[in-house]
Short mmCIF file of C-alpha atoms in Angstrom, two decimals:
data_model
loop_
_atom_site.label_atom_id
_atom_site.label_comp_id
_atom_site.label_asym_id
_atom_site.label_seq_id
_atom_site.Cartn_x
_atom_site.Cartn_y
_atom_site.Cartn_z
CA MET D 74 25.37 -8.16 59.13
CA SER D 75 22.63 -8.08 56.48
CA ILE D 76 21.57 -4.86 54.79
CA ASP D 77 19.82 -6.29 51.72
CA LYS D 78 16.42 -4.99 52.89
CA ASP D 79 17.67 -1.77 54.48
CA TYR D 80 17.79 0.67 51.58
CA GLU D 81 19.03 3.72 53.51
CA LEU D 82 21.92 1.79 55.05
CA ALA D 83 22.81 0.22 51.70
CA LYS D 84 22.76 3.65 50.07
CA ALA D 85 25.04 5.06 52.76
CA TYR D 86 27.50 2.17 52.47
CA ASP D 87 27.45 2.41 48.68
CA SER D 88 28.29 6.10 48.79
CA LYS D 89 31.05 5.66 51.37
CA TYR D 90 32.72 2.41 50.31
CA CYS D 91 32.02 1.80 46.58
CA LEU D 92 34.00 3.49 43.82
CA ASN D 93 31.68 6.03 42.24
CA VAL D 94 31.61 4.83 38.64
CA PHE D 95 27.93 3.87 38.34
CA ASN D 96 25.97 6.75 39.87
CA PRO D 97 23.08 4.42 40.82
CA LEU D 98 19.44 5.47 40.77
CA PRO D 99 17.72 5.79 44.16
CA ILE D 100 16.35 2.26 44.29
CA ALA D 101 17.45 -1.18 45.48
CA PHE D 102 15.85 -4.56 44.85
CA SER D 103 15.24 -7.45 47.20
CA LYS D 104 13.85 -10.11 44.84
CA GLY D 105 12.68 -10.84 41.33
CA ASN D 106 10.28 -13.11 39.49
CA GLY D 107 9.84 -13.48 35.74
CA VAL D 108 10.08 -10.02 34.15
CA TYR D 109 9.57 -8.26 37.49
CA LEU D 110 11.85 -6.91 40.21
CA TYR D 111 10.67 -5.89 43.67
CA ASP D 112 12.35 -3.11 45.64
CA THR D 113 13.13 -3.13 49.34
CA GLU D 114 9.75 -1.57 50.05
CA GLY D 115 7.85 -4.19 48.07
CA ASN D 116 7.10 -2.09 44.99
CA ARG D 117 7.04 -3.99 41.68
CA TYR D 118 8.88 -2.96 38.50
CA MET D 119 8.81 -4.49 35.04
CA ASP D 120 12.45 -5.07 34.10
CA MET D 121 12.48 -3.86 30.49
CA ILE D 122 16.28 -3.71 30.42
CA GLY D 123 16.93 -7.18 31.85
CA GLY D 124 20.22 -6.33 33.55
CA ILE D 125 21.32 -4.86 30.17
CA ALA D 126 20.35 -7.93 28.11
CA VAL D 127 21.64 -10.33 30.77
CA ASN D 128 18.60 -11.93 32.41
CA SER D 129 17.64 -13.94 29.34
CA LEU D 130 15.38 -16.36 31.22
CA GLY D 131 14.00 -13.72 33.56
CA HIS D 132 14.35 -13.55 37.32
CA ASN D 133 14.08 -16.57 39.61
CA ASN D 134 13.81 -18.99 36.69
CA LYS D 135 13.20 -22.42 38.22
CA ALA D 136 15.40 -24.39 35.81
CA LEU D 137 18.30 -21.94 36.11
CA THR D 138 18.02 -21.74 39.89
CA LYS D 139 18.02 -25.54 40.08
CA ALA D 140 21.07 -25.86 37.81
CA ILE D 141 23.06 -23.32 39.82
CA THR D 142 22.00 -24.77 43.19
CA GLU D 143 22.74 -28.36 42.27
CA GLN D 144 26.17 -27.45 40.92
CA ALA D 145 26.99 -25.31 43.98
CA LYS D 146 26.17 -28.28 46.21
CA LYS D 147 28.74 -30.37 44.34
CA TYR D 148 31.61 -27.92 43.77
CA ILE D 149 31.80 -24.34 42.53
CA HIS D 150 35.31 -23.99 41.19
CA CYS D 151 37.94 -26.23 39.69
CA SER D 152 41.19 -25.20 38.05
CA ASN D 153 41.50 -25.38 34.28
CA TYR D 154 44.43 -27.69 34.93
CA TYR D 155 41.80 -30.43 34.74
CA VAL D 156 38.93 -31.47 32.50
CA ILE D 157 35.74 -29.67 33.55
CA PRO D 158 32.74 -31.64 32.21
CA GLN D 159 30.38 -28.66 32.45
CA ARG D 160 32.77 -26.61 30.32
CA SER D 161 33.09 -29.43 27.79
CA GLU D 162 29.31 -29.70 27.50
CA LEU D 163 28.82 -25.96 27.04
CA ALA D 164 31.54 -25.85 24.37
CA PHE D 165 29.75 -28.67 22.54
CA ARG D 166 26.37 -26.91 22.80
CA LEU D 167 27.74 -23.63 21.46
CA CYS D 168 29.79 -25.13 18.64
CA SER D 169 27.13 -27.60 17.51
CA ASN D 170 24.60 -24.77 17.25
CA SER D 171 26.87 -22.30 15.46
CA PHE D 172 29.57 -21.91 12.82
CA ALA D 173 32.28 -22.54 15.40
CA ASP D 174 34.62 -25.46 16.06
CA LYS D 175 36.30 -24.26 19.25
CA ALA D 176 35.30 -22.26 22.35
CA PHE D 177 37.24 -20.39 25.01
CA PHE D 178 35.47 -19.29 28.20
CA ALA D 179 36.01 -16.11 30.19
CA ASN D 180 34.02 -14.11 32.75
CA SER D 181 32.62 -11.20 30.75
CA GLY D 182 32.09 -9.70 27.33
CA ALA D 183 35.21 -7.58 27.63
CA GLU D 184 37.31 -10.67 28.39
CA ALA D 185 35.73 -12.53 25.46
CA ASN D 186 36.64 -9.62 23.19
CA GLU D 187 40.17 -9.57 24.61
CA ALA D 188 40.49 -13.21 23.59
CA ALA D 189 39.18 -12.38 20.12
CA ILE D 190 41.68 -9.55 19.68
CA LYS D 191 44.57 -11.68 20.91
CA ILE D 192 43.79 -14.69 18.73
CA ALA D 193 43.32 -12.48 15.65
CA ARG D 194 46.85 -11.16 16.13
CA SER D 195 48.50 -14.41 17.20
CA PHE D 196 46.88 -16.23 14.26
CA PHE D 197 49.01 -14.23 11.84
CA TYR D 198 52.02 -14.24 14.17
CA TYR D 199 52.17 -18.02 13.97
CA LYS D 200 51.87 -17.79 10.21
CA GLY D 201 55.04 -15.73 10.13
CA GLN D 202 53.23 -12.41 9.62
CA PRO D 203 53.67 -10.55 12.94
CA GLU D 204 53.25 -7.20 11.20
CA LYS D 205 49.67 -8.18 10.24
CA ASN D 206 48.16 -7.00 13.51
CA GLU D 207 45.87 -4.04 12.82
CA ILE D 208 42.17 -4.33 13.58
CA ILE D 209 39.47 -2.17 12.03
CA THR D 210 36.43 -1.36 14.18
CA ALA D 211 33.49 0.99 13.77
CA ASN D 212 32.93 4.48 15.05
CA MET D 213 30.38 4.54 17.90
CA SER D 214 31.09 0.88 18.68
CA PHE D 215 31.52 -0.51 22.18
CA HIS D 216 33.65 -3.58 22.91
CA GLY D 217 34.42 -3.38 26.64
CA ARG D 218 36.37 -1.55 29.33
CA THR D 219 39.72 -3.32 29.49
CA MET D 220 42.71 -1.52 28.01
CA ALA D 221 42.53 -3.42 24.72
CA THR D 222 38.75 -3.33 24.37
CA ILE D 223 38.47 0.41 25.04
CA ALA D 224 41.13 0.83 22.37
CA ALA D 225 38.91 -1.22 20.06
CA THR D 226 35.88 0.89 21.01
CA GLY D 227 35.13 3.60 18.48
CA GLN D 228 34.18 6.26 21.03
CA GLU D 229 36.86 8.58 22.35
CA LYS D 230 34.99 9.29 25.58
CA PHE D 231 35.77 5.76 26.75
CA ARG D 232 39.47 6.01 25.84
CA LYS D 233 40.77 9.50 26.58
CA ALA D 234 41.20 9.22 30.36
CA PHE D 235 43.32 6.08 29.99
CA ALA D 236 45.86 7.20 27.41
CA PRO D 237 48.19 6.04 26.02
CA ASN D 238 45.81 3.56 24.44
CA VAL D 239 46.74 0.16 23.06
CA PRO D 240 47.88 0.74 19.45
CA GLY D 241 46.81 -1.11 16.34
CA PHE D 242 43.18 -0.07 15.92
CA LYS D 243 41.51 1.95 13.17
CA TYR D 244 37.98 3.36 13.31
CA VAL D 245 35.66 3.81 10.34
CA ASP D 246 32.02 4.79 10.01
CA PHE D 247 29.49 2.00 10.62
CA ASN D 248 27.57 0.64 7.61
CA ASP D 249 30.06 2.31 5.26
CA ILE D 250 31.87 -0.21 3.04
CA SER D 251 33.95 2.41 1.24
CA ALA D 252 35.34 3.57 4.58
CA VAL D 253 36.36 0.00 5.41
CA THR D 254 38.08 -0.63 2.08
CA SER D 255 39.95 2.67 2.37
CA ALA D 256 41.28 1.69 5.80
CA ILE D 257 42.55 -1.77 4.82
CA THR D 258 46.29 -2.20 4.41
CA GLU D 259 48.61 -5.19 4.10
CA ASN D 260 48.83 -5.12 7.91
CA THR D 261 45.07 -5.50 8.51
CA ALA D 262 44.45 -8.65 10.54
CA ALA D 263 40.73 -8.37 11.32
CA ILE D 264 37.54 -6.37 11.05
CA MET D 265 35.53 -6.34 14.27
CA ILE D 266 31.92 -5.14 14.46
CA GLU D 267 28.73 -5.40 16.46
CA LEU D 268 25.82 -6.48 14.27
CA VAL D 269 23.67 -4.11 16.33
CA GLN D 270 25.51 -1.24 17.97
CA GLY D 271 23.91 -1.14 21.40
CA GLU D 272 25.74 1.62 23.23
CA SER D 273 25.39 4.14 20.41
CA GLY D 274 21.61 4.03 20.36
CA VAL D 275 20.73 0.57 18.97
CA HIS D 276 21.78 0.79 15.32
CA PRO D 277 21.66 -2.46 13.26
CA ALA D 278 24.10 -3.26 10.49
CA THR D 279 22.56 -3.59 7.05
CA LYS D 280 22.59 -6.98 5.34
CA ALA D 281 24.42 -5.59 2.32
CA TYR D 282 27.15 -4.18 4.56
CA VAL D 283 27.70 -7.44 6.45
CA LYS D 284 27.72 -9.56 3.30
CA GLU D 285 30.27 -7.23 1.70
CA LEU D 286 32.47 -7.39 4.80
CA ARG D 287 32.55 -11.17 4.52
CA LYS D 288 33.47 -10.93 0.83
CA ILE D 289 36.27 -8.43 1.49
CA CYS D 290 37.72 -10.51 4.33
CA ASP D 291 37.75 -13.62 2.14
CA GLU D 292 39.46 -11.78 -0.70
CA LYS D 293 42.12 -10.09 1.44
CA ASN D 294 42.89 -12.80 3.99
CA ILE D 295 41.35 -10.85 6.88
CA LEU D 296 39.50 -12.33 9.86
CA LEU D 297 35.90 -11.26 10.49
CA ILE D 298 34.94 -10.86 14.15
CA PHE D 299 31.34 -10.43 15.30
CA ASP D 300 30.93 -9.02 18.80
CA GLU D 301 27.68 -10.68 19.86
CA VAL D 302 28.07 -9.96 23.56
CA GLN D 303 24.71 -8.19 23.55
CA THR D 304 23.02 -9.62 20.44
CA GLY D 305 23.70 -13.33 20.98
CA ILE D 306 21.73 -16.00 22.87
CA GLY D 307 18.33 -15.41 21.30
CA ARG D 308 18.24 -11.66 21.83
CA THR D 309 17.61 -10.72 18.18
CA GLY D 310 15.21 -13.51 17.23
CA SER D 311 17.79 -16.14 16.24
CA LEU D 312 20.10 -18.02 18.56
CA PHE D 313 22.91 -15.82 17.22
CA CYS D 314 22.43 -12.54 15.41
CA TYR D 315 24.74 -13.47 12.53
CA GLN D 316 22.10 -16.04 11.51
CA ASN D 317 19.81 -13.13 10.64
CA TYR D 318 22.37 -12.05 8.03
CA ASP D 319 23.24 -15.43 6.47
CA VAL D 320 26.90 -14.58 7.00
CA GLU D 321 29.30 -16.57 9.19
CA PRO D 322 32.22 -14.93 11.03
CA ASP D 323 35.63 -16.41 11.77
CA ILE D 324 35.38 -15.37 15.42
CA MET D 325 32.38 -14.54 17.60
CA THR D 326 32.14 -13.32 21.18
CA LEU D 327 29.33 -13.91 23.67
CA ALA D 328 28.50 -12.99 27.26
CA LYS D 329 25.51 -11.22 28.91
CA GLY D 330 22.55 -13.57 28.28
CA LEU D 331 24.68 -16.73 28.10
CA GLY D 332 24.65 -17.23 31.87
CA GLY D 333 21.18 -15.83 32.50
CA GLY D 334 22.70 -13.62 35.20
CA VAL D 335 25.76 -15.64 36.19
CA PRO D 336 28.95 -13.98 34.85
CA ILE D 337 30.35 -15.80 31.82
CA GLY D 338 31.89 -14.89 28.48
CA ALA D 339 32.86 -16.98 25.47
CA MET D 340 35.01 -16.59 22.38
CA LEU D 341 34.12 -18.96 19.55
CA CYS D 342 36.19 -19.58 16.42
CA THR D 343 36.87 -21.96 13.56
CA ASP D 344 39.48 -24.71 13.67
CA GLU D 345 41.65 -22.65 11.34
CA VAL D 346 41.60 -19.61 13.62
CA ALA D 347 42.20 -21.85 16.65
CA THR D 348 45.71 -22.58 15.33
CA GLY D 349 46.52 -19.06 16.51
CA MET D 350 46.58 -20.11 20.17
CA LYS D 351 49.08 -22.53 21.67
CA PRO D 352 49.06 -23.95 25.23
CA GLY D 353 50.00 -21.16 27.62
CA ASP D 354 49.19 -18.31 25.21
CA HIS D 355 45.97 -17.39 26.99
CA GLY D 356 43.93 -18.43 29.99
CA SER D 357 41.58 -17.49 32.81
CA THR D 358 41.45 -18.59 36.44
CA PHE D 359 37.67 -18.44 36.65
CA GLY D 360 36.77 -18.79 32.96
CA GLY D 361 34.84 -21.98 32.27
CA ASN D 362 34.26 -22.74 35.94
CA PRO D 363 31.64 -25.42 36.76
CA LEU D 364 29.07 -23.02 38.24
CA ALA D 365 29.06 -20.55 35.35
CA CYS D 366 29.03 -23.34 32.78
CA ALA D 367 26.15 -25.09 34.55
CA ALA D 368 24.21 -21.84 34.15
CA GLY D 369 25.26 -21.55 30.50
CA ASN D 370 24.20 -25.12 29.77
CA CYS D 371 20.80 -24.46 31.32
CA VAL D 372 20.28 -21.33 29.22
CA MET D 373 21.35 -23.10 26.04
CA GLU D 374 19.09 -26.05 26.83
CA GLN D 375 16.12 -23.74 27.36
CA LEU D 376 16.75 -21.96 24.06
CA THR D 377 17.54 -24.99 21.88
CA ASP D 378 15.91 -28.10 23.37
CA ASN D 379 12.43 -26.76 24.10
CA SER D 380 11.16 -26.64 20.50
CA LYS D 381 12.79 -23.20 20.41
CA ALA D 382 9.67 -21.80 22.06
CA ILE D 383 11.59 -18.97 23.72
CA ILE D 384 13.08 -17.76 20.44
CA ALA D 385 9.64 -17.97 18.81
CA ASN D 386 8.37 -15.82 21.68
CA VAL D 387 11.13 -13.28 21.06
CA ASN D 388 10.00 -12.89 17.45
CA SER D 389 6.33 -12.69 18.36
CA VAL D 390 6.72 -10.09 21.10
CA SER D 391 9.28 -8.17 19.05
CA SER D 392 6.85 -7.90 16.14
CA TYR D 393 4.18 -6.64 18.52
CA LEU D 394 6.48 -4.06 20.11
CA PHE D 395 7.74 -2.67 16.81
CA THR D 396 4.18 -2.42 15.47
CA GLU D 397 2.77 -0.73 18.55
CA LEU D 398 5.71 1.59 19.11
CA ASN D 399 5.61 2.76 15.51
CA LYS D 400 1.87 3.35 15.86
CA LEU D 401 2.64 5.41 18.95
CA ALA D 402 5.27 7.36 17.01
CA THR D 403 2.71 8.24 14.34
CA LYS D 404 0.01 9.08 16.84
CA THR D 405 2.05 11.33 19.14
CA ASN D 406 4.76 12.75 16.85
CA LYS D 407 7.08 12.49 19.84
CA ILE D 408 9.06 9.42 18.79
CA LYS D 409 11.60 10.05 16.04
CA GLN D 410 12.52 6.42 15.33
CA VAL D 411 12.13 2.88 16.63
CA ARG D 412 15.01 0.57 15.65
CA GLY D 413 16.76 -2.64 16.57
CA GLN D 414 16.23 -6.37 16.20
CA GLY D 415 14.28 -8.85 18.28
CA LEU D 416 14.11 -7.74 21.89
CA LEU D 417 16.94 -5.23 21.60
CA ILE D 418 15.12 -2.01 20.77
CA GLY D 419 16.07 1.65 20.78
CA ILE D 420 13.38 4.33 21.00
CA GLU D 421 14.62 7.74 19.90
CA PHE D 422 12.54 10.75 20.93
CA VAL D 423 12.17 14.07 19.19
CA GLU D 424 14.07 17.11 20.40
CA GLY D 425 12.81 18.30 23.76
CA ILE D 426 12.32 14.87 25.30
CA GLU D 427 15.44 13.78 27.17
CA SER D 428 16.15 10.08 27.53
CA SER D 429 17.40 10.42 31.12
CA GLY D 430 14.19 12.13 32.15
CA MET D 431 12.07 9.53 30.39
CA LYS D 432 14.04 6.76 32.13
CA THR D 433 13.31 8.34 35.51
CA LEU D 434 9.62 8.84 34.72
CA LEU D 435 9.26 5.25 33.58
CA MET D 436 10.96 4.03 36.75
CA GLN D 437 8.56 6.10 38.85
CA ASN D 438 5.75 4.36 36.99
CA GLY D 439 7.14 0.87 37.51
CA PHE D 440 9.23 0.24 34.37
CA LEU D 441 13.02 -0.09 34.13
CA VAL D 442 14.88 0.96 30.97
CA SER D 443 18.29 2.39 30.13
CA SER D 444 19.07 5.70 28.48
CA ILE D 445 21.67 6.30 25.78
CA GLY D 446 22.90 9.76 24.96
CA THR D 447 20.37 12.56 25.15
CA SER D 448 17.40 11.13 23.27
CA VAL D 449 17.33 7.30 23.20
CA ILE D 450 16.00 4.75 25.65
CA ARG D 451 16.96 1.11 25.20
CA ILE D 452 14.85 -1.89 26.12
CA ALA D 453 16.19 -5.45 26.33
CA PRO D 454 13.72 -7.36 28.52
CA PRO D 455 13.96 -11.03 29.46
CA LEU D 456 13.28 -13.26 26.47
CA ILE D 457 10.28 -14.78 28.26
CA ILE D 458 8.31 -11.50 28.33
CA THR D 459 4.71 -11.95 27.17
CA GLN D 460 2.76 -9.78 24.74
CA ARG D 461 0.49 -8.75 27.60
CA GLU D 462 3.48 -7.52 29.59
CA ALA D 463 4.89 -5.74 26.54
CA ALA D 464 1.50 -4.07 26.05
CA ALA D 465 1.65 -2.71 29.60
CA PHE D 466 4.95 -1.03 28.79
CA VAL D 467 3.62 0.53 25.57
CA LYS D 468 0.55 1.79 27.43
CA ALA D 469 2.69 3.38 30.15
CA LEU D 470 4.95 5.06 27.59
CA ALA D 471 1.93 6.37 25.69
CA LYS D 472 0.52 7.83 28.89
CA LEU D 473 3.79 9.63 29.64
CA LEU D 474 4.08 11.02 26.10
CA LYS D 475 0.57 12.44 26.33
CA LYS D 476 1.74 14.45 29.33
#
């Protein structure tokens, strides 16, 4: 049975057999190429959300398709009981291009953040300080949907239905150093933040805030965790977002764009932090499997070995988008603010323009975005998007705002 081109049948099966947690829009895709997706009726859409910052190399990328296909022909899965060369290579690529000394692989951003939370606590446990286990996170943050990562998430709407929540987390206002210092106690193990809060409307951390966090953590023997699940892998104009701040963390998490569409997550840390995990303390059946790591190696090769042309493109197109969107804001008086970094951009509209309605209108005009809250749309297109393609999006948005 194949229903991939039968939209009505797929819709019926989805409604009857899939748990209703996504509330999907009335559209299904049959193929993709570059920054475009094609629905089951052959209509073309510019994917300005990129699978929520996942499709870093775009759709149907030849190098990525080749890497996945060649690995699948050899073997897809191998237990972590054995050395997995693809995993070893990806760990080397990530560590040699970052602050990190060690890598652990999982299947998603939530799992990567779980590993970060666990190692932050076990690090102090093995130092004879088991009471040093509290983690400070930011209000309006988002760290995942597992029981520990929703507890780390600074938004009650994600936590309340699953109470009692995992204890040991404190929430303070983002970009507020005084709030952080007030929350620190002798039991504080780590501070965990996103450098750009994606799910709250695309709000970047300030450089002063991040630098002060590093200083505080050094002074008080606290680990600094950067959740780069959405901002890593070239998304913000550097290979990793922390490089934009000239501040190194102790722990960093990655996922989304790392596999270019193949599920993979990673937790990176220093050698010192790595002493917090002993054999048997953590693991993953599928984490670091040959297929996912082959995809990750391809993505990393494309971003680091090709004269960094893709990252240069991110900065060029980002500059164009910010310039043109701010011009549009001035011209129409219907955009309140444009914010973000690189190709992770939030567009906040003035009162009276709802983000969900704008998302639907853009989809009807051939552009895919996501909506956040009542007034913000988020764009996170493939990193290979051209200025010409970005211009088409700005033109379409301008046309809708005129109406």
